[in-house]
Coordinates of C-alpha atoms and ligand atoms in Angstrom, one line a residue:
X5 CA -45.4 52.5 33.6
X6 CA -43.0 50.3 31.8
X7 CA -39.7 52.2 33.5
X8 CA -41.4 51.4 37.0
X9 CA -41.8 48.2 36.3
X10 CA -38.0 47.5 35.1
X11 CA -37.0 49.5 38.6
X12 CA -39.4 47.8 41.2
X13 CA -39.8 44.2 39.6
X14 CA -36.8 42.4 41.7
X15 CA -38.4 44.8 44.7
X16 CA -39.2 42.2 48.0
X17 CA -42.9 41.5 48.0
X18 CA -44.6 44.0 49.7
X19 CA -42.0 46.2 49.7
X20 CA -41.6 48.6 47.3
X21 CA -37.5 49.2 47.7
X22 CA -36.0 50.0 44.5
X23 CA -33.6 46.9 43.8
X24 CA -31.6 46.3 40.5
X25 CA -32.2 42.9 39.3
X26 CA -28.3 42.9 39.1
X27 CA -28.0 43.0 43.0
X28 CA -30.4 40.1 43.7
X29 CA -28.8 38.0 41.4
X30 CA -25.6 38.1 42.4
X31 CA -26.5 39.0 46.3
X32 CA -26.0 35.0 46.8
X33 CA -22.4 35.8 46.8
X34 CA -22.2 38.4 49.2
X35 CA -21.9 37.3 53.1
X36 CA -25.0 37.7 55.2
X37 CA -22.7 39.4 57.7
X38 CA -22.3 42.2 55.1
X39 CA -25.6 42.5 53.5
X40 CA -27.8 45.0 54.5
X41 CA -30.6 44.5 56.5
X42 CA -33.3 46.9 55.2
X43 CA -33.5 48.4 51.9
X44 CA -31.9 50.7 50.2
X45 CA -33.6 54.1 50.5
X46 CA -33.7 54.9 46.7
X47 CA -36.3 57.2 45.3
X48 CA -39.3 55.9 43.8
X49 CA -40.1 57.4 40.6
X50 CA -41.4 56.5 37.6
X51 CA -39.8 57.0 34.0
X52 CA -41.2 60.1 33.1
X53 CA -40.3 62.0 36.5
X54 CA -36.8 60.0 36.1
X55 CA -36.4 61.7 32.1
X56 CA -37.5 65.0 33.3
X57 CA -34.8 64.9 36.2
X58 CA -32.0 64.1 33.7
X59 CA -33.2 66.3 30.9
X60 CA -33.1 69.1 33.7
X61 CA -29.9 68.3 34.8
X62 CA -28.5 67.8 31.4
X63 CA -29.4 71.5 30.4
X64 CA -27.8 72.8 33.2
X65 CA -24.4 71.7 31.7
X66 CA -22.1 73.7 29.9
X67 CA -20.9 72.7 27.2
X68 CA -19.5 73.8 23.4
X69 CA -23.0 72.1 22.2
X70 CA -24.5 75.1 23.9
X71 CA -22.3 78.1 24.2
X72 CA -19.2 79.8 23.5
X73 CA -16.4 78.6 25.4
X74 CA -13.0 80.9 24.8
X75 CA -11.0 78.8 27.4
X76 CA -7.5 80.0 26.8
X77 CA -4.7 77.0 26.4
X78 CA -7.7 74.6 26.2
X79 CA -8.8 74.9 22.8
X80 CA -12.8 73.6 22.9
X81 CA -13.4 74.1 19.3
X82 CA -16.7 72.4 18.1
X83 CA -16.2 68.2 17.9
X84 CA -17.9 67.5 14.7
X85 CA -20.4 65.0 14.8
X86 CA -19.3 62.7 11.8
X87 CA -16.2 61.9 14.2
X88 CA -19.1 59.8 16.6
X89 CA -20.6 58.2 13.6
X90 CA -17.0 56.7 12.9
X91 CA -16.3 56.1 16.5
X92 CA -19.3 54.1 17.0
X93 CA -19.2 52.0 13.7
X94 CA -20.2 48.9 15.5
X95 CA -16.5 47.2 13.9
X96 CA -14.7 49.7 15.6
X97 CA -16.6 50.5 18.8
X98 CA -17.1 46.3 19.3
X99 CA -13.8 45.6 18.8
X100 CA -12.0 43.3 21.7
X101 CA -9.1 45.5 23.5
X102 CA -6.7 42.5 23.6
X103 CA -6.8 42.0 19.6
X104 CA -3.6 42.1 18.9
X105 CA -3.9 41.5 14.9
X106 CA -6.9 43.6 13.9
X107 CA -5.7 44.9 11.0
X108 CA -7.8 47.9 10.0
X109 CA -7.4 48.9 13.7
X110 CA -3.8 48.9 13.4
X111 CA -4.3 50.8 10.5
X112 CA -5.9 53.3 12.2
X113 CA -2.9 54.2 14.6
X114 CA -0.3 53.4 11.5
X115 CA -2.3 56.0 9.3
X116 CA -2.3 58.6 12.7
X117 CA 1.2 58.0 13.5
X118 CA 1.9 59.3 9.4
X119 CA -0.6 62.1 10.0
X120 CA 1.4 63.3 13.0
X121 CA 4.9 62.7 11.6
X122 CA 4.1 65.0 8.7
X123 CA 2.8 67.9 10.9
X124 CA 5.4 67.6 13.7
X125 CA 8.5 66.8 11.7
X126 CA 9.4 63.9 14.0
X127 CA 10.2 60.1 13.2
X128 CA 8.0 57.9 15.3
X129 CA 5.0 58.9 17.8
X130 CA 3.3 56.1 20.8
X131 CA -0.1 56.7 21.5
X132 CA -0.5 55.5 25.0
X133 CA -0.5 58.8 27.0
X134 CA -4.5 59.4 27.8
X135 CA -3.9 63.4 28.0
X136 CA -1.1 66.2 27.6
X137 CA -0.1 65.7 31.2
X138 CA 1.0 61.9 30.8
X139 CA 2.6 62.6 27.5
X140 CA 4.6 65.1 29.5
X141 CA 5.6 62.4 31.8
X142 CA 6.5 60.1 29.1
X143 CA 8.3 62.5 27.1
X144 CA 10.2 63.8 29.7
X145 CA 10.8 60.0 30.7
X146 CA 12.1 59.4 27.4
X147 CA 14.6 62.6 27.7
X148 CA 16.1 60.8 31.0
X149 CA 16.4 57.7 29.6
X150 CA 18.4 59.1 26.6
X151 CA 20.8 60.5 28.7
X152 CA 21.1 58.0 31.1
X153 CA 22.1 55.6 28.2
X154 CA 24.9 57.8 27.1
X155 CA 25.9 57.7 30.8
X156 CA 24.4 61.0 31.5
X157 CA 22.9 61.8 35.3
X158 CA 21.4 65.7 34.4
X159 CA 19.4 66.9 37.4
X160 CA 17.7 70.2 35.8
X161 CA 15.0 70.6 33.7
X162 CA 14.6 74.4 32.5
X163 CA 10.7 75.4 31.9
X164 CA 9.6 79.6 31.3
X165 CA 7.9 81.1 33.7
X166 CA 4.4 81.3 31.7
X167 CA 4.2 77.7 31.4
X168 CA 1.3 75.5 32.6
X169 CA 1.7 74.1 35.8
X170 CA 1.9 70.4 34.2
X171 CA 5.1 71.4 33.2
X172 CA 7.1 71.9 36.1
X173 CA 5.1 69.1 37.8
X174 CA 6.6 66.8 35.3
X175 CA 9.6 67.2 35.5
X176 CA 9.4 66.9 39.0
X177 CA 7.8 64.2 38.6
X178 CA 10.6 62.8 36.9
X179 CA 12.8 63.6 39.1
X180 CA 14.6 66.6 37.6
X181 CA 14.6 70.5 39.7
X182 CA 13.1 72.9 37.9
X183 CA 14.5 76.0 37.1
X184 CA 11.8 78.8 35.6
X185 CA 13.1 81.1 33.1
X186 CA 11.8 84.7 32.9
X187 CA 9.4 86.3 30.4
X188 CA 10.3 89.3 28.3
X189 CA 8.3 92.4 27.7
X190 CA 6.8 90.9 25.0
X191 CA 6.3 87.4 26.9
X192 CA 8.8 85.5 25.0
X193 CA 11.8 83.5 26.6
X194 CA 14.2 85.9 28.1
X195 CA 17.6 84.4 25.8
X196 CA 19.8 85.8 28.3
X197 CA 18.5 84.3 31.4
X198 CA 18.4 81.2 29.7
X199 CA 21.9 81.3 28.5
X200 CA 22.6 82.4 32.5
X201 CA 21.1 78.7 33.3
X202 CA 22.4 77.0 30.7
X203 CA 25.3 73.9 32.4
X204 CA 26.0 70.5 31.5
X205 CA 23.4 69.8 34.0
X206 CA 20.6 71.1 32.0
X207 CA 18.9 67.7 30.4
X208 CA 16.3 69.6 28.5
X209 CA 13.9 72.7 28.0
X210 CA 10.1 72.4 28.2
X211 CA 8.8 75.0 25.9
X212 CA 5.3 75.4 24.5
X213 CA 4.8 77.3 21.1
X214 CA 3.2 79.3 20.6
X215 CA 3.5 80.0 24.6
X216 CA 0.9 80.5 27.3
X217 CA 1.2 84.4 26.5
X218 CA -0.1 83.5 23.2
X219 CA 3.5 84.9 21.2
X220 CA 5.2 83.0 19.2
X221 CA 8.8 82.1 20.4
X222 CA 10.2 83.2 17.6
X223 CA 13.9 82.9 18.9
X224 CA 13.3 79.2 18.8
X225 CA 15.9 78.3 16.4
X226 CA 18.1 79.8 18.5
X227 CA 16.9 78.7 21.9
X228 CA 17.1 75.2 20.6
X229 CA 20.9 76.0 19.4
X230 CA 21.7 76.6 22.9
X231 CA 20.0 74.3 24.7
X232 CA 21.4 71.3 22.1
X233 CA 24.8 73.1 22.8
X234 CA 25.2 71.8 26.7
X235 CA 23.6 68.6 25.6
X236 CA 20.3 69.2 26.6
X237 CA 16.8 67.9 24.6
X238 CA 14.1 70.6 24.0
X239 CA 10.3 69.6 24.7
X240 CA 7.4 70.8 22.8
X241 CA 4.3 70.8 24.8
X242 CA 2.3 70.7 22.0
X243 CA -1.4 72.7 23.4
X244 CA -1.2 75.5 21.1
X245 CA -0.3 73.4 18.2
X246 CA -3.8 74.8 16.7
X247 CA -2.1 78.3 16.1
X248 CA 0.3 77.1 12.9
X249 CA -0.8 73.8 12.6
X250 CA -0.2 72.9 9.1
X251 CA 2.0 75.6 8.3
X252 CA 5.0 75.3 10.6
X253 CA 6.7 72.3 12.5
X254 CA 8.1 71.5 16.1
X255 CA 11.2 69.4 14.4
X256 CA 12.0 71.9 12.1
X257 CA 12.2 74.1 15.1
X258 CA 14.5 71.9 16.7
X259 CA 12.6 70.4 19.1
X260 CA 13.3 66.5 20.1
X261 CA 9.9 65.6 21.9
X262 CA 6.9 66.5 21.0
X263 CA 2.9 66.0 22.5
X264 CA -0.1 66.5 20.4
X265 CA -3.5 66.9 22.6
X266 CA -6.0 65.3 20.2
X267 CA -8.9 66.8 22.2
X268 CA -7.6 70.1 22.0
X269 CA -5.7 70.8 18.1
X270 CA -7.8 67.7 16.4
X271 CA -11.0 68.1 18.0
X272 CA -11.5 65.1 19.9
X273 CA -14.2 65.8 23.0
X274 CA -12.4 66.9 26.1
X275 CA -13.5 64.7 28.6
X276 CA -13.5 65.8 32.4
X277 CA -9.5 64.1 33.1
X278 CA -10.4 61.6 30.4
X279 CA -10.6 60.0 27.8
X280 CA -8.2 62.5 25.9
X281 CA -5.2 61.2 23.9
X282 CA -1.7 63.1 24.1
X283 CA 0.6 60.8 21.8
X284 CA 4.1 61.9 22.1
X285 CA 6.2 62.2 18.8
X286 CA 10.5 62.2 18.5
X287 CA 13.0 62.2 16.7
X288 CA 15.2 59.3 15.4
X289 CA 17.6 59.4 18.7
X290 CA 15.0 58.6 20.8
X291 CA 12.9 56.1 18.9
X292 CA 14.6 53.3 21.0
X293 CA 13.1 54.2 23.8
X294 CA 9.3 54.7 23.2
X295 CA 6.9 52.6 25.1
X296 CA 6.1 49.2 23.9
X297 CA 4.9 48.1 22.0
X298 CA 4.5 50.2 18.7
X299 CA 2.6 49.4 15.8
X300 CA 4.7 48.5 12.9
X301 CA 4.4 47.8 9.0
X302 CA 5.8 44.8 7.2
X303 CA 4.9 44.5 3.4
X304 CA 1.3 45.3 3.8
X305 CA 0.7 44.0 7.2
X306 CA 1.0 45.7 10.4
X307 CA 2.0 44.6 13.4
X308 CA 2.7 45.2 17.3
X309 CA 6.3 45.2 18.1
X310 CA 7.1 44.1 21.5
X311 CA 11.0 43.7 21.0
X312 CA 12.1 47.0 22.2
X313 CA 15.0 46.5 24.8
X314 CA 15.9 49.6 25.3
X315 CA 11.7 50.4 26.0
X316 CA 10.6 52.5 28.9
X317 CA 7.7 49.6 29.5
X318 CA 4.1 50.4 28.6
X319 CA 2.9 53.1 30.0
X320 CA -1.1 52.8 29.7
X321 CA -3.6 50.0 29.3
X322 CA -3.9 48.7 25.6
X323 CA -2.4 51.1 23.5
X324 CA -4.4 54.4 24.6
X325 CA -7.4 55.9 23.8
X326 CA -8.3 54.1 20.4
X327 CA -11.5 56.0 19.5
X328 CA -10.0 58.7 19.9
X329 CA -7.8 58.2 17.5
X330 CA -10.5 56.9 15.0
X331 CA -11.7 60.5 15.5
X332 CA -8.5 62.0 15.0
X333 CA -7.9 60.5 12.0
X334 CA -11.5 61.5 10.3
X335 CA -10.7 65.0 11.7
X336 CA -7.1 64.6 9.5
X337 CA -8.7 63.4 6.7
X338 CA -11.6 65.3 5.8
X339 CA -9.2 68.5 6.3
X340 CA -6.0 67.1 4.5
X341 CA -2.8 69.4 4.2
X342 CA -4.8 72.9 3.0
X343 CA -8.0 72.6 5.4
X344 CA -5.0 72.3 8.6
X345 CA -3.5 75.2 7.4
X346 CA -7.2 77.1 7.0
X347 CA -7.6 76.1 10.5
X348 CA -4.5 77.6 12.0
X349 CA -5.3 81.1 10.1
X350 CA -8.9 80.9 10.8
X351 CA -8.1 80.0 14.6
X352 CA -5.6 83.4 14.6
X353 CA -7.3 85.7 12.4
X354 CA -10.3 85.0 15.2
X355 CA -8.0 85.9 18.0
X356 CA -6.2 88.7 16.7
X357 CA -9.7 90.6 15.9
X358 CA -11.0 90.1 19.7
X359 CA -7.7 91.6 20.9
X360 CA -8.1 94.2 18.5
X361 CA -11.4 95.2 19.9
X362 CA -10.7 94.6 23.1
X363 CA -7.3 96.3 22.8
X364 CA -9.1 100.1 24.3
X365 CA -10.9 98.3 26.8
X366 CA -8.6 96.3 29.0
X367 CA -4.6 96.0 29.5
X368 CA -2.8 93.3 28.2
X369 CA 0.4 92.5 30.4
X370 CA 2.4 91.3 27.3
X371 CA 3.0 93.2 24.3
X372 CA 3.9 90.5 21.6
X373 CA 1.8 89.9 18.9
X374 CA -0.6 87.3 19.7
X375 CA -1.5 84.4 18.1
X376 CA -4.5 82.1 18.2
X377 CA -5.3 83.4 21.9
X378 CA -4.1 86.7 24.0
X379 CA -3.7 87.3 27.5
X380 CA -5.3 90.0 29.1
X381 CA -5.2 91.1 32.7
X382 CA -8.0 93.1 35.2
X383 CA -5.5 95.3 36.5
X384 CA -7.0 98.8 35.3
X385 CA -10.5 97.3 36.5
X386 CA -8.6 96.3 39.8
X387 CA -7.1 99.6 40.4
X388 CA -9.8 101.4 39.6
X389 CA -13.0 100.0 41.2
X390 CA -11.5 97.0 43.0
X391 CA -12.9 94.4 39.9
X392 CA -10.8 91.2 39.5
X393 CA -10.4 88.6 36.9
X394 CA -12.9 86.5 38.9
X395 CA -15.2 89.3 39.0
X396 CA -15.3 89.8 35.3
X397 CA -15.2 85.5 35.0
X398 CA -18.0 85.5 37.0
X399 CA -20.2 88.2 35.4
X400 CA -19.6 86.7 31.8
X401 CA -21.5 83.7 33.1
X402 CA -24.6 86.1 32.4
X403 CA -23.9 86.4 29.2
X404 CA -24.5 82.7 28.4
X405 CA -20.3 82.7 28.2
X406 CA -18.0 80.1 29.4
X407 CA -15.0 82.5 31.3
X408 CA -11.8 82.4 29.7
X409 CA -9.4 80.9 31.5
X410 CA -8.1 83.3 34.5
X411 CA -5.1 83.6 37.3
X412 CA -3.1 81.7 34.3
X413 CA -0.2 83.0 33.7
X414 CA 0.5 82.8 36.8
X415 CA 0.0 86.0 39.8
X416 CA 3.6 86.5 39.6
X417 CA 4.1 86.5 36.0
X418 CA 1.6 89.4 35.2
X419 CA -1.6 90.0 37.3
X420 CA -5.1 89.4 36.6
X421 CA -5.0 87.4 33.7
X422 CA -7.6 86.1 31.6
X423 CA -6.6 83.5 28.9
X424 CA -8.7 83.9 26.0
X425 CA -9.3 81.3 23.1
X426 CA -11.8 81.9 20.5
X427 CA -10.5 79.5 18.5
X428 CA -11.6 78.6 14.4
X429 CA -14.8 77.4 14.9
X430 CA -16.7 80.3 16.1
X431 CA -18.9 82.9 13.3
X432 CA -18.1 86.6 13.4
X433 CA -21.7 87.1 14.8
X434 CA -20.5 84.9 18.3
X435 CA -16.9 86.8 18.6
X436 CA -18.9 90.1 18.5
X437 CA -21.4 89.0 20.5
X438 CA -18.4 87.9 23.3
X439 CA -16.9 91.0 22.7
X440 CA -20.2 93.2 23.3
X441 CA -20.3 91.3 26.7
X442 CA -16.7 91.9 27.3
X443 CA -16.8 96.0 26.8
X444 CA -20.1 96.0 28.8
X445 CA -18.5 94.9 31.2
X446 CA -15.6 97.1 31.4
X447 CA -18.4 100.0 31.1
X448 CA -20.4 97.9 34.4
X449 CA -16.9 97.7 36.4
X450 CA -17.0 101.9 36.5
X451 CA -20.7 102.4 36.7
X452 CA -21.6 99.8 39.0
X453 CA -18.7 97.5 40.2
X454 CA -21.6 95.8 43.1
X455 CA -23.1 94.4 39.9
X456 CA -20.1 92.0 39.0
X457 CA -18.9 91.8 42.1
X458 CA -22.4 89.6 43.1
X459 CA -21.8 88.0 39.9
X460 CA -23.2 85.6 38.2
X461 CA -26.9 86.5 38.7
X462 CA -28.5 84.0 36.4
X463 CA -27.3 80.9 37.6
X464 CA -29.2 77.7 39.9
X465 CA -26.3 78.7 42.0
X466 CA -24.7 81.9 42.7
X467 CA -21.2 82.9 43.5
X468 CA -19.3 79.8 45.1
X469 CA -16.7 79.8 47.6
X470 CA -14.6 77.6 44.6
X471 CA -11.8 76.1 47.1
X472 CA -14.9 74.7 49.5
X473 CA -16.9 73.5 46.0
X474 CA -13.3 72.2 45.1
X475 CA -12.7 70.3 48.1
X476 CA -16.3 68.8 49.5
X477 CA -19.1 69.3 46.6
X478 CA -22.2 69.0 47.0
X479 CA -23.1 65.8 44.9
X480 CA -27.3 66.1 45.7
X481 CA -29.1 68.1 43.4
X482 CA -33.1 68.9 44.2
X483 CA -35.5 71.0 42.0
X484 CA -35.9 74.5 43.8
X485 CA -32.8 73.8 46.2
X486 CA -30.0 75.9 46.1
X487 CA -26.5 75.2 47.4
X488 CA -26.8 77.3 50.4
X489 CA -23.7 75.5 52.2
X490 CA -21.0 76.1 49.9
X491 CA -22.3 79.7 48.4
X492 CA -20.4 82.7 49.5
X493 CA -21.7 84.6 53.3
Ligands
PLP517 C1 -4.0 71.5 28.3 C2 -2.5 71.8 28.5 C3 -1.7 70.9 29.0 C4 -2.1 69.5 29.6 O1 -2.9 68.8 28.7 P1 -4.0 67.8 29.2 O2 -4.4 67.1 28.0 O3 -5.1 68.7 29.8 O4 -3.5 66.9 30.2 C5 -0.3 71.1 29.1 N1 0.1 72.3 28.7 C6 -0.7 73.3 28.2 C7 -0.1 74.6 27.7 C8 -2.0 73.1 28.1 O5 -2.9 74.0 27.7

């Protein structure tokens, strides 16, 4: 009864209302006029009913612990465990946020910042941005204030139609109108719609590489010729660094900005919004500018440089998401140079064999070759027997499988799409076991299309009306109960 005890000692005599001692000791401070009269009506359990309620609700998460998870763009390879132990090193983990001369902590990002430079090709990186998106916003900051200080007022941002929506919501964002550039047959930039857009108001091009189709742009040198040609800066949204990581580079490319997502390519745990860690590399021209302050080396000391002037400000608290780039960094090391380049083959030779088996099965909307993930759309299952990319989403659930990511690309870029992302860390024996599920399924969407559409079947909760779930979820959870309000009529 110990747990009981810790939950109902502070309780009022008498009364057995579940108080934290917290509350009572600091209740003094709060007005009468705003305390509450009668208890709260917390739940009285004891420890083992309160570790069994957890325990169940911990096992009805989803996770890459548990299952395969081929979200395309997202990259959730396995986050190895050693990278906790490091994190957690009571030196690091205890370590005061507004030390300003630890020096094995500066270390750390020093030692990240080389790891980066020599995989990227660029000359300095911050790593304040939390996630991809706010390295987007700092690196397309960084763009405007280039040009600004050369006197430049650019108003348009080009971004390809298959990009993620983080993209064009950036440079928004920042200020800039977006103009989308079409796809080829293959899903590559179209060179002569680009060329069409191309003016001196053009202040860069947000590309990622390879793209959200999967295909490598491998027009980039040019692309980057003509974009550099009206004065413009090209952006590398860096997501799908994991397909030639270690074997090719952004700045050799001819990219000027780059963003690394250290939960997706190096391995560090996505985290619901946060904490991730996006740190945003460029080249010489636009060192200047980076955020402040930057961690710098003087004979064998490191320091934090503050005297920037020409700065666009701090842009996060501290200087990001430090553990996650003790992680990072343990990730780096224990691969080096050869073990990156492993991954990036491993990551594609994984994704090229599931479109291979997959290739009879369903249509893929793009014919390039992919690369460490492929697109491929519903629409034969759609014609056909009415099945959408939901459906099949929904019916992989089933299966014990995470859905690939679907309806990205966009509707009115190619239709039905699912996004999938196998990614280096899954066995032969998984990928055939997805892509046993995956041809079932396209045998089930024939024989009996009620099946998926019903989909999932083997869930606490069935098929959810997602924009209701989205919008007002249900936050109460009960043994037996099922979320009649927001399930599908
Ligand atoms: C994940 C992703 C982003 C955004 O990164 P976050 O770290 O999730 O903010 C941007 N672009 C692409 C292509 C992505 O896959």
């Amino acid at each position: 009864m110990i747990g009981e005890k810790l939950i109902f000692e502070r309780g009022a005599p008498g009364r057995r209302c579940a108080t934290f001692p917290m509350a009572v000791d600091s209740g003094a401070a709060i007005p009468t006029t705003m305390r509450r009269d009668i208890p709260a009506a917390l739940p009285e359990v004891g420890e083992l009913e309160l570790v069994r309620h957890y325990t169940a609700l911990s096992q009805m998460n989803f996770s890459i612990d548990t299952q395969f998870y081929p979200l395309g763009s997202c990259t959730m390879k396995y986050n190895p465990r050693v990278h906790e132990k490091a994190a957690r090193l009571p030196e690091i983990a205890g370590l005061h946020p507004l030390s300003e001369d630890a020096q094995p902590a500066l270390r750390v990002i020093w030692e990240m910042e080389q790891v980066l430079k020599a995989i990227s090709g660029m000359d300095g990186f911050t790593f304040q941005p939390a996630a991809g998106a706010q390295g987007e916003f700092v690196g397309i900051s960084l763009i405007a204030a280039y040009h600004r200080a050369r006197g430049y007022r650019k108003k348009v941002v080009l971004i390809p139609d298959s990009a993620h929506g983080t993209n064009p919501a950036t440079a928004a964002m920042c200020g800039y109108t977006v103009q989308a550039i079409k796809s080829t047959a293959r899903g590559t930039v179209d060179v002569a719609d680009l060329e069409a857009r191309l003016t001196d108001d053009v202040a860069g091009l947000m590309l990622t590489n390879p793209n959200t189709f999967g295909v490598f742009e491998d027009e980039i040198e040019k692309i980057a010729a003509l974009v550099h040609g009206v004065g413009g800066l090209l952006y590398y949204d860096g997501a799908n660094l994991n397909a030639f990581l270690g074997q090719c580079r952004p700045g050799d490319m001819g990219f000027d900005v780059v963003h690394i997502n250290l939960h997706k390519t190096f391995t560090t745990p996505h985290g619901g919004g946060g904490p991730g860690s996006g740190p945003v590399g460029v080249t010489k021209a636009l060192l200047p500018f980076l955020p402040l302050p930057v961690v710098a080396k003087k004979g064998g000391a490191f320091h934090l440089d503050f005297d920037r002037p020409q700065s666009i400000g701090k842009v996060s608290s501290f200087y990001g998401n430090f553990g996650m780039l003790v992680r990072a960094l343990v990730y780096a090391e224990m691969l080096g140079a050869e073990g990156m380049r492993r991954t990036s083959e491993m990551a594609v030779l994984n994704a090229n064999y599931i479109a291979a088996k997959l290739h009879a099965h369903y249509d893929r909307p793009k014919n390039g070759q992919p690369m460490h993930e492929m697109v491929f759309s519903a629409s034969r299952q759609k014609k056909a027997n009415g099945i959408s990319a939901t459906d099949i989403a929904k019916r992989l659930i089933d299966f014990g499988i995470h859905p690939p990511t679907i309806y990205f690309p966009l509707p009115n870029v190619a239709p039905e799409t699912m996004l999938i992302e196998p990614t280096e860390t899954e066995s032969l024996e998984q990928l055939d076991v997805f892509i046993d599920a995956m041809i079932r399924i396209a045998r089930e969407a024939e024989e009996n299309p009620a099946l998926l559409k019903d989909a999932p079947h083997a869930t606490p909760v069935r098929r959810l009306d997602e924009a209701t779930a989205a919008r007002k979820p249900i936050l109460r959870w009960k043994r037996g109960a099922t979320a009649t309000a927001v399930q599908k009529p």
